[in-house]
mmCIF file of C-alpha atoms and ligand atoms in Angstrom:
data_model
loop_
_atom_site.group_PDB
_atom_site.id
_atom_site.type_symbol
_atom_site.label_atom_id
_atom_site.label_comp_id
_atom_site.label_asym_id
_atom_site.label_seq_id
_atom_site.Cartn_x
_atom_site.Cartn_y
_atom_site.Cartn_z
ATOM 1 C CA MET A 1 -56.751 54.704 -8.602
ATOM 2 C CA ILE A 2 -54.477 56.760 -10.848
ATOM 3 C CA PRO A 3 -55.013 55.654 -14.444
ATOM 4 C CA ASN A 4 -52.260 54.271 -16.623
ATOM 5 C CA VAL A 5 -51.409 54.849 -20.272
ATOM 6 C CA ASP A 6 -49.834 52.830 -23.097
ATOM 7 C CA LEU A 7 -47.674 54.845 -25.491
ATOM 8 C CA HIS A 8 -46.389 52.054 -27.751
ATOM 9 C CA THR A 9 -48.766 49.889 -29.805
ATOM 10 C CA HIS A 10 -48.993 48.519 -33.340
ATOM 11 C CA SER A 11 -51.997 47.829 -35.567
ATOM 12 C CA ASN A 12 -52.488 45.841 -38.761
ATOM 13 C CA ILE A 13 -51.517 48.941 -40.743
ATOM 14 C CA SER A 14 -47.983 47.739 -39.996
ATOM 15 C CA ASP A 15 -47.117 44.408 -38.400
ATOM 16 C CA GLY A 16 -49.750 44.238 -35.681
ATOM 17 C CA GLN A 17 -52.809 42.060 -36.099
ATOM 18 C CA VAL A 18 -55.792 44.181 -35.134
ATOM 19 C CA PRO A 19 -57.106 47.350 -36.779
ATOM 20 C CA PRO A 20 -56.273 50.761 -35.264
ATOM 21 C CA ALA A 21 -59.785 51.254 -33.880
ATOM 22 C CA GLU A 22 -59.567 47.890 -32.133
ATOM 23 C CA VAL A 23 -56.257 48.828 -30.484
ATOM 24 C CA VAL A 24 -57.995 51.925 -29.132
ATOM 25 C CA ARG A 25 -61.006 49.920 -27.947
ATOM 26 C CA LEU A 26 -58.724 47.466 -26.144
ATOM 27 C CA ALA A 27 -57.023 50.423 -24.439
ATOM 28 C CA ALA A 28 -60.366 51.890 -23.385
ATOM 29 C CA ARG A 29 -61.506 48.508 -22.070
ATOM 30 C CA ALA A 30 -58.265 48.227 -20.086
ATOM 31 C CA GLY A 31 -59.239 51.463 -18.347
ATOM 32 C CA LEU A 32 -56.329 53.454 -19.732
ATOM 33 C CA ALA A 33 -56.374 57.251 -19.810
ATOM 34 C CA ALA A 34 -54.501 57.373 -23.136
ATOM 35 C CA VAL A 35 -53.009 55.211 -25.847
ATOM 36 C CA ALA A 36 -50.498 56.010 -28.585
ATOM 37 C CA LEU A 37 -50.603 54.178 -31.908
ATOM 38 C CA THR A 38 -47.003 53.860 -33.109
ATOM 39 C CA ASP A 39 -47.011 51.784 -36.283
ATOM 40 C CA HIS A 40 -43.685 51.267 -38.061
ATOM 41 C CA ASP A 41 -42.926 53.810 -40.801
ATOM 42 C CA THR A 42 -46.507 54.945 -41.308
ATOM 43 C CA LEU A 43 -49.100 57.433 -40.078
ATOM 44 C CA ASP A 44 -51.870 55.765 -42.088
ATOM 45 C CA GLY A 45 -53.634 54.213 -39.090
ATOM 46 C CA LEU A 46 -53.862 57.460 -37.149
ATOM 47 C CA PRO A 47 -57.121 58.948 -38.523
ATOM 48 C CA GLU A 48 -58.989 55.730 -37.634
ATOM 49 C CA ALA A 49 -57.356 55.583 -34.193
ATOM 50 C CA LEU A 50 -58.140 59.243 -33.432
ATOM 51 C CA GLU A 51 -61.749 58.755 -34.506
ATOM 52 C CA ALA A 52 -62.067 55.664 -32.306
ATOM 53 C CA GLY A 53 -60.582 57.651 -29.427
ATOM 54 C CA ARG A 54 -63.346 60.235 -29.751
ATOM 55 C CA GLU A 55 -65.963 57.474 -29.781
ATOM 56 C CA GLU A 56 -64.501 55.615 -26.831
ATOM 57 C CA GLY A 57 -63.690 58.712 -24.810
ATOM 58 C CA ILE A 58 -59.992 57.905 -24.530
ATOM 59 C CA GLU A 59 -57.101 60.163 -25.454
ATOM 60 C CA VAL A 60 -55.194 58.963 -28.513
ATOM 61 C CA VAL A 61 -51.667 60.250 -29.032
ATOM 62 C CA PRO A 62 -50.720 59.972 -32.712
ATOM 63 C CA GLY A 63 -47.283 58.476 -33.294
ATOM 64 C CA CYS A 64 -45.050 56.137 -35.242
ATOM 65 C CA GLU A 65 -41.934 54.034 -34.715
ATOM 66 C CA LEU A 66 -38.805 54.315 -36.850
ATOM 67 C CA SER A 67 -35.714 52.097 -37.045
ATOM 68 C CA VAL A 68 -32.524 54.118 -37.288
ATOM 69 C CA VAL A 69 -28.831 53.393 -37.288
ATOM 70 C CA ASP A 70 -26.165 55.052 -35.240
ATOM 71 C CA GLY A 71 -22.692 53.736 -35.930
ATOM 72 C CA LYS A 72 -22.929 49.969 -35.504
ATOM 73 C CA LYS A 73 -26.093 50.149 -33.440
ATOM 74 C CA GLU A 74 -29.636 49.820 -34.718
ATOM 75 C CA LEU A 75 -32.168 51.485 -32.517
ATOM 76 C CA HIS A 76 -35.826 52.341 -32.589
ATOM 77 C CA LEU A 77 -37.327 55.761 -32.082
ATOM 78 C CA LEU A 78 -40.871 56.474 -31.061
ATOM 79 C CA ALA A 79 -42.249 59.705 -32.411
ATOM 80 C CA LEU A 80 -45.222 61.023 -30.472
ATOM 81 C CA TRP A 81 -47.569 63.804 -31.579
ATOM 82 C CA THR A 82 -47.008 63.236 -35.265
ATOM 83 C CA ARG A 83 -49.712 64.890 -37.315
ATOM 84 C CA PRO A 84 -51.217 62.550 -39.900
ATOM 85 C CA GLY A 85 -50.935 64.293 -43.233
ATOM 86 C CA SER A 86 -47.857 66.339 -42.335
ATOM 87 C CA LEU A 87 -46.178 66.438 -45.703
ATOM 88 C CA GLY A 88 -42.511 66.451 -44.724
ATOM 89 C CA LEU A 89 -42.777 63.397 -42.507
ATOM 90 C CA GLU A 90 -45.179 61.594 -44.851
ATOM 91 C CA GLY A 91 -42.606 62.083 -47.635
ATOM 92 C CA VAL A 92 -39.855 60.499 -45.575
ATOM 93 C CA LEU A 93 -42.081 57.609 -44.491
ATOM 94 C CA THR A 94 -43.206 56.994 -48.076
ATOM 95 C CA GLY A 95 -39.529 56.785 -49.046
ATOM 96 C CA LEU A 96 -38.830 54.305 -46.246
ATOM 97 C CA ARG A 97 -41.740 52.113 -47.301
ATOM 98 C CA ALA A 98 -40.575 52.223 -50.930
ATOM 99 C CA SER A 99 -37.087 51.088 -49.893
ATOM 100 C CA ARG A 100 -38.715 48.308 -47.874
ATOM 101 C CA GLU A 101 -40.396 47.118 -51.045
ATOM 102 C CA VAL A 102 -37.012 46.783 -52.771
ATOM 103 C CA ARG A 103 -35.646 44.957 -49.758
ATOM 104 C CA ASN A 104 -38.674 42.669 -49.407
ATOM 105 C CA ARG A 105 -38.321 41.663 -53.049
ATOM 106 C CA VAL A 106 -34.626 40.833 -52.507
ATOM 107 C CA ILE A 107 -35.600 38.644 -49.545
ATOM 108 C CA LEU A 108 -38.214 36.862 -51.675
ATOM 109 C CA GLU A 109 -35.625 36.301 -54.433
ATOM 110 C CA ARG A 110 -33.244 34.787 -51.919
ATOM 111 C CA LEU A 111 -36.019 32.584 -50.579
ATOM 112 C CA HIS A 112 -36.793 31.557 -54.155
ATOM 113 C CA THR A 113 -33.205 30.368 -54.687
ATOM 114 C CA LEU A 114 -33.667 28.351 -51.484
ATOM 115 C CA GLY A 115 -36.710 26.709 -53.039
ATOM 116 C CA VAL A 116 -39.356 28.766 -51.279
ATOM 117 C CA SER A 117 -41.583 30.652 -53.709
ATOM 118 C CA ILE A 118 -43.692 33.447 -52.277
ATOM 119 C CA ASP A 119 -45.545 35.858 -54.501
ATOM 120 C CA TYR A 120 -45.042 39.490 -53.471
ATOM 121 C CA ASP A 121 -48.781 40.091 -53.682
ATOM 122 C CA GLU A 122 -49.268 37.554 -50.919
ATOM 123 C CA VAL A 123 -47.070 39.689 -48.671
ATOM 124 C CA LEU A 124 -48.765 42.916 -49.742
ATOM 125 C CA ASP A 125 -52.168 41.465 -48.926
ATOM 126 C CA MET A 126 -51.199 41.211 -45.269
ATOM 127 C CA ALA A 127 -50.979 44.911 -44.419
ATOM 128 C CA PRO A 128 -52.303 48.068 -46.027
ATOM 129 C CA GLY A 129 -49.417 50.137 -44.649
ATOM 130 C CA THR A 130 -45.928 48.944 -43.838
ATOM 131 C CA VAL A 131 -44.891 45.461 -44.920
ATOM 132 C CA GLY A 132 -41.725 43.837 -43.709
ATOM 133 C CA ARG A 133 -40.079 40.715 -42.423
ATOM 134 C CA PRO A 134 -42.803 39.953 -39.847
ATOM 135 C CA HIS A 135 -45.288 39.415 -42.676
ATOM 136 C CA ILE A 136 -42.906 37.151 -44.599
ATOM 137 C CA ALA A 137 -42.299 35.277 -41.353
ATOM 138 C CA ARG A 138 -46.017 34.633 -40.945
ATOM 139 C CA ILE A 139 -46.211 33.202 -44.461
ATOM 140 C CA LEU A 140 -43.261 30.885 -43.743
ATOM 141 C CA VAL A 141 -45.006 29.667 -40.600
ATOM 142 C CA LYS A 142 -48.332 29.233 -42.395
ATOM 143 C CA ARG A 143 -46.588 27.094 -45.018
ATOM 144 C CA GLY A 144 -45.064 24.958 -42.311
ATOM 145 C CA LEU A 145 -41.508 25.851 -43.371
ATOM 146 C CA THR A 146 -40.561 26.788 -39.857
ATOM 147 C CA ARG A 147 -42.037 25.766 -36.559
ATOM 148 C CA ASP A 148 -42.864 29.265 -35.410
ATOM 149 C CA TYR A 149 -42.420 32.980 -35.954
ATOM 150 C CA ASN A 150 -39.068 33.249 -34.171
ATOM 151 C CA GLY A 151 -37.866 30.188 -36.059
ATOM 152 C CA ALA A 152 -38.585 32.000 -39.334
ATOM 153 C CA PHE A 153 -36.183 34.741 -38.265
ATOM 154 C CA LYS A 154 -33.595 32.300 -37.005
ATOM 155 C CA LYS A 155 -33.496 30.235 -40.162
ATOM 156 C CA TYR A 156 -34.355 32.736 -42.906
ATOM 157 C CA LEU A 157 -35.013 36.360 -42.043
ATOM 158 C CA GLY A 158 -32.817 37.397 -39.136
ATOM 159 C CA ARG A 159 -29.392 38.977 -39.559
ATOM 160 C CA GLN A 160 -27.778 35.547 -39.705
ATOM 161 C CA GLY A 161 -30.631 34.065 -41.730
ATOM 162 C CA LEU A 162 -30.274 32.446 -45.160
ATOM 163 C CA ALA A 163 -32.458 35.007 -46.943
ATOM 164 C CA TYR A 164 -31.493 38.110 -44.991
ATOM 165 C CA ALA A 165 -31.192 41.408 -46.811
ATOM 166 C CA PRO A 166 -30.384 44.693 -45.087
ATOM 167 C CA LYS A 167 -32.836 47.533 -44.936
ATOM 168 C CA SER A 168 -31.788 50.999 -45.980
ATOM 169 C CA GLU A 169 -32.073 53.001 -42.843
ATOM 170 C CA LEU A 170 -32.105 56.544 -41.671
ATOM 171 C CA SER A 171 -29.345 57.723 -39.427
ATOM 172 C CA LEU A 172 -30.353 58.670 -35.929
ATOM 173 C CA ALA A 173 -29.323 62.279 -36.551
ATOM 174 C CA GLN A 174 -31.372 62.528 -39.764
ATOM 175 C CA ALA A 175 -34.440 60.960 -38.189
ATOM 176 C CA VAL A 176 -34.352 63.175 -35.123
ATOM 177 C CA GLN A 177 -33.940 66.251 -37.291
ATOM 178 C CA ILE A 178 -36.922 65.325 -39.472
ATOM 179 C CA LEU A 179 -39.165 64.433 -36.546
ATOM 180 C CA LYS A 180 -38.292 67.532 -34.550
ATOM 181 C CA ALA A 181 -38.940 69.704 -37.600
ATOM 182 C CA GLU A 182 -42.459 68.210 -37.587
ATOM 183 C CA GLY A 183 -42.930 69.115 -33.938
ATOM 184 C CA ALA A 184 -42.892 65.526 -32.693
ATOM 185 C CA THR A 185 -41.580 64.372 -29.336
ATOM 186 C CA VAL A 186 -38.823 61.829 -29.984
ATOM 187 C CA ALA A 187 -38.229 58.973 -27.569
ATOM 188 C CA LEU A 188 -35.647 56.210 -27.443
ATOM 189 C CA ALA A 189 -37.718 53.009 -27.635
ATOM 190 C CA HIS A 190 -37.038 49.888 -25.502
ATOM 191 C CA PRO A 191 -33.568 50.987 -24.297
ATOM 192 C CA TYR A 192 -32.790 47.486 -22.979
ATOM 193 C CA LEU A 193 -32.085 46.456 -26.595
ATOM 194 C CA LEU A 194 -29.028 48.726 -26.571
ATOM 195 C CA GLY A 195 -27.475 46.091 -24.349
ATOM 196 C CA GLU A 196 -25.710 48.716 -22.245
ATOM 197 C CA ASN A 197 -25.902 49.811 -18.663
ATOM 198 C CA GLY A 198 -24.201 52.041 -16.163
ATOM 199 C CA LYS A 199 -21.716 54.609 -17.448
ATOM 200 C CA ALA A 200 -21.701 53.307 -21.051
ATOM 201 C CA LEU A 201 -25.497 53.599 -21.236
ATOM 202 C CA GLU A 202 -25.377 57.075 -19.788
ATOM 203 C CA GLU A 203 -22.758 58.239 -22.295
ATOM 204 C CA LEU A 204 -24.792 56.829 -25.169
ATOM 205 C CA VAL A 205 -28.099 58.319 -24.077
ATOM 206 C CA ARG A 206 -26.448 61.650 -23.327
ATOM 207 C CA ARG A 207 -25.275 61.760 -26.934
ATOM 208 C CA TYR A 208 -28.782 60.903 -28.160
ATOM 209 C CA ALA A 209 -30.152 63.699 -25.985
ATOM 210 C CA ASP A 210 -27.603 66.085 -27.497
ATOM 211 C CA LEU A 211 -28.895 65.096 -30.941
ATOM 212 C CA GLY A 212 -32.413 66.041 -29.847
ATOM 213 C CA VAL A 213 -33.959 62.898 -28.339
ATOM 214 C CA ASP A 214 -36.523 64.148 -25.802
ATOM 215 C CA ALA A 215 -37.487 61.082 -23.826
ATOM 216 C CA ILE A 216 -36.674 57.496 -22.932
ATOM 217 C CA GLU A 217 -39.075 54.548 -22.843
ATOM 218 C CA ALA A 218 -38.377 53.586 -19.246
ATOM 219 C CA TYR A 219 -41.518 51.478 -18.864
ATOM 220 C CA TYR A 220 -41.626 48.589 -21.332
ATOM 221 C CA THR A 221 -42.973 45.053 -21.414
ATOM 222 C CA GLU A 222 -39.516 43.474 -21.337
ATOM 223 C CA HIS A 223 -38.022 45.750 -18.671
ATOM 224 C CA SER A 224 -37.584 44.354 -15.175
ATOM 225 C CA VAL A 225 -38.427 46.544 -12.207
ATOM 226 C CA VAL A 226 -34.700 47.123 -11.718
ATOM 227 C CA LYS A 227 -34.157 48.146 -15.360
ATOM 228 C CA THR A 228 -37.150 50.468 -15.272
ATOM 229 C CA ARG A 229 -35.746 52.158 -12.195
ATOM 230 C CA GLU A 230 -32.339 52.523 -13.854
ATOM 231 C CA TYR A 231 -33.938 54.196 -16.885
ATOM 232 C CA LEU A 232 -36.092 56.473 -14.731
ATOM 233 C CA GLU A 233 -33.018 57.609 -12.824
ATOM 234 C CA LEU A 234 -31.117 58.123 -16.050
ATOM 235 C CA ALA A 235 -33.972 60.241 -17.421
ATOM 236 C CA ARG A 236 -33.904 62.360 -14.299
ATOM 237 C CA ARG A 237 -30.147 62.885 -14.451
ATOM 238 C CA LEU A 238 -30.266 63.870 -18.136
ATOM 239 C CA ASP A 239 -33.526 65.835 -17.787
ATOM 240 C CA LEU A 240 -35.276 63.629 -20.352
ATOM 241 C CA GLY A 241 -38.988 62.903 -20.452
ATOM 242 C CA VAL A 242 -40.214 59.391 -19.714
ATOM 243 C CA CYS A 243 -42.598 57.285 -21.742
ATOM 244 C CA GLY A 244 -43.622 53.670 -21.779
ATOM 245 C CA GLY A 245 -45.750 51.084 -23.443
ATOM 246 C CA SER A 246 -46.511 47.473 -24.159
ATOM 247 C CA ASP A 247 -45.392 47.198 -27.822
ATOM 248 C CA PHE A 248 -48.678 45.382 -28.361
ATOM 249 C CA HIS A 249 -48.834 43.618 -31.752
ATOM 250 C CA GLY A 250 -51.760 41.218 -31.260
ATOM 251 C CA ALA A 251 -51.419 37.466 -31.554
ATOM 252 C CA ILE A 252 -47.933 37.456 -33.140
ATOM 253 C CA LYS A 253 -46.574 38.557 -29.778
ATOM 254 C CA PRO A 254 -48.731 36.282 -27.659
ATOM 255 C CA GLY A 255 -49.151 37.250 -24.066
ATOM 256 C CA ILE A 256 -48.553 40.970 -24.595
ATOM 257 C CA LYS A 257 -51.702 42.924 -23.856
ATOM 258 C CA VAL A 258 -52.511 46.597 -24.314
ATOM 259 C CA GLY A 259 -51.727 48.534 -21.150
ATOM 260 C CA VAL A 260 -50.344 45.673 -19.078
ATOM 261 C CA GLY A 261 -47.795 43.939 -21.301
ATOM 262 C CA ARG A 262 -47.311 40.462 -19.807
ATOM 263 C CA GLY A 263 -49.367 41.547 -16.821
ATOM 264 C CA LYS A 264 -46.997 43.634 -14.756
ATOM 265 C CA LEU A 265 -46.537 46.719 -16.934
ATOM 266 C CA ALA A 266 -47.996 49.945 -15.554
ATOM 267 C CA VAL A 267 -47.165 53.243 -17.228
ATOM 268 C CA PRO A 268 -48.370 56.089 -15.025
ATOM 269 C CA ALA A 269 -50.420 58.835 -16.656
ATOM 270 C CA ALA A 270 -48.117 61.275 -14.872
ATOM 271 C CA ALA A 271 -45.390 60.388 -17.393
ATOM 272 C CA LEU A 272 -47.670 61.492 -20.233
ATOM 273 C CA GLU A 273 -48.615 64.660 -18.357
ATOM 274 C CA ASP A 274 -44.920 65.477 -17.950
ATOM 275 C CA LEU A 275 -44.294 64.936 -21.682
ATOM 276 C CA LYS A 276 -47.152 67.316 -22.405
ATOM 277 C CA ALA A 277 -45.809 69.907 -19.977
ATOM 278 C CA ARG A 278 -42.445 69.721 -21.753
ATOM 279 C CA ARG A 279 -44.195 70.286 -25.084
ATOM 280 C CA ARG A 280 -46.262 73.196 -23.807
ATOM 281 C CA ALA A 281 -43.088 74.811 -22.466
ATOM 282 C CA LYS A 282 -41.767 74.749 -26.038
ATOM 283 C CA GLY A 283 -45.011 76.051 -27.524
ATOM 284 C CA LEU A 284 -45.856 72.686 -29.144
ATOM 285 C CA TRP A 285 -49.414 71.348 -29.451
ATOM 286 C CA VAL A 286 -50.692 68.501 -27.274
HETATM 287 P P1 AMP B 1 -38.370 44.797 -40.553
HETATM 288 O O1 AMP B 1 -38.757 46.173 -40.119
HETATM 289 O O2 AMP B 1 -39.066 44.349 -41.761
HETATM 290 O O3 AMP B 1 -36.866 44.666 -40.643
HETATM 291 O O4 AMP B 1 -38.824 43.823 -39.372
HETATM 292 C C1 AMP B 1 -38.449 44.164 -38.063
HETATM 293 C C2 AMP B 1 -39.360 43.477 -37.082
HETATM 294 O O5 AMP B 1 -39.159 42.081 -37.200
HETATM 295 C C3 AMP B 1 -39.025 43.830 -35.657
HETATM 296 O O6 AMP B 1 -39.812 44.898 -35.196
HETATM 297 C C4 AMP B 1 -39.341 42.568 -34.912
HETATM 298 O O7 AMP B 1 -40.716 42.573 -34.520
HETATM 299 C C5 AMP B 1 -39.158 41.479 -35.913
HETATM 300 N N1 AMP B 1 -37.874 40.814 -35.728
HETATM 301 C C6 AMP B 1 -36.651 41.232 -36.129
HETATM 302 N N2 AMP B 1 -35.685 40.336 -35.819
HETATM 303 C C7 AMP B 1 -36.318 39.311 -35.206
HETATM 304 C C8 AMP B 1 -35.891 38.065 -34.631
HETATM 305 N N3 AMP B 1 -34.606 37.686 -34.667
HETATM 306 N N4 AMP B 1 -36.827 37.260 -34.081
HETATM 307 C C9 AMP B 1 -38.128 37.627 -34.073
HETATM 308 N N5 AMP B 1 -38.588 38.776 -34.576
HETATM 309 C C10 AMP B 1 -37.717 39.616 -35.132
HETATM 310 ZN ZN1 ZN B 2 -43.604 45.809 -34.981
HETATM 311 FE FE1 FE B 3 -39.230 48.522 -31.715
HETATM 312 FE FE1 FE B 4 -42.765 48.605 -31.522
#
């Protein structure tokens, strides 16, 4: 049997619920050939994940996930082969996390005026790396202020929510430039969230490719077989690499498991091998 890989996972260094080493162990137990840790806005979980990979005998691809804006669209980029400790990227990520702190405090102030008092330290205690709305959502659920996690976004934290505050974001062009300067492979994450298909999707992704995006996350937990095929064909037409993953977060996204998503996800190791071949052709490390 040809092994699979999972190139999109989160640990408790950002908004996942298990430590980096545990993500890697779950990947090894699932029989995967490789796993990428892609926490939001931070590389801080990577040393632990890489070490666990050596112990478990599974390849760990170091990465991260960034939210960027492009015109009216918000999209997510996966950066793969990010070196922990690379100063340029670490500087940018530190800045993003600092701006999150400002934003998180605004959200808490708005919640306070709505009669919900949450101490910022309580939020900080939840993750050693990147803290954001998911952590505030969990507190709201724990306090019984909303029925569940999604309800916390609907009522308070989502774009239409009562306590919403925008996040300062990188532009797509800036982010791609920074990541490419660090030698990372840049992929468009979960393209289904663009809400486009056919010609419009192709035009959009072609522009992203022109800006330097290298790959598209064709395989993803929420992609149907038909969608996956559409993205694979698009990648072939635009000569983009292909990646894929579960977007595992632990119990906050119940039912999503490392390697298999909701059970049907299968990301072939050949996709990873192709990404590596593309890197080698450019003289980049793998
Ligand atoms: P943040 O980076 O702090 O803005 O939080 C973004 C994360 O919150 C996303 O990665 C999602 O996991 C989660 N999220 C955003 N909007 C919603 C929503 N409407 N319902 C549930 N989760 C959401
Ligand atoms: Zn997340
Ligand atoms: Fe994402
Ligand atoms: Fe993600």
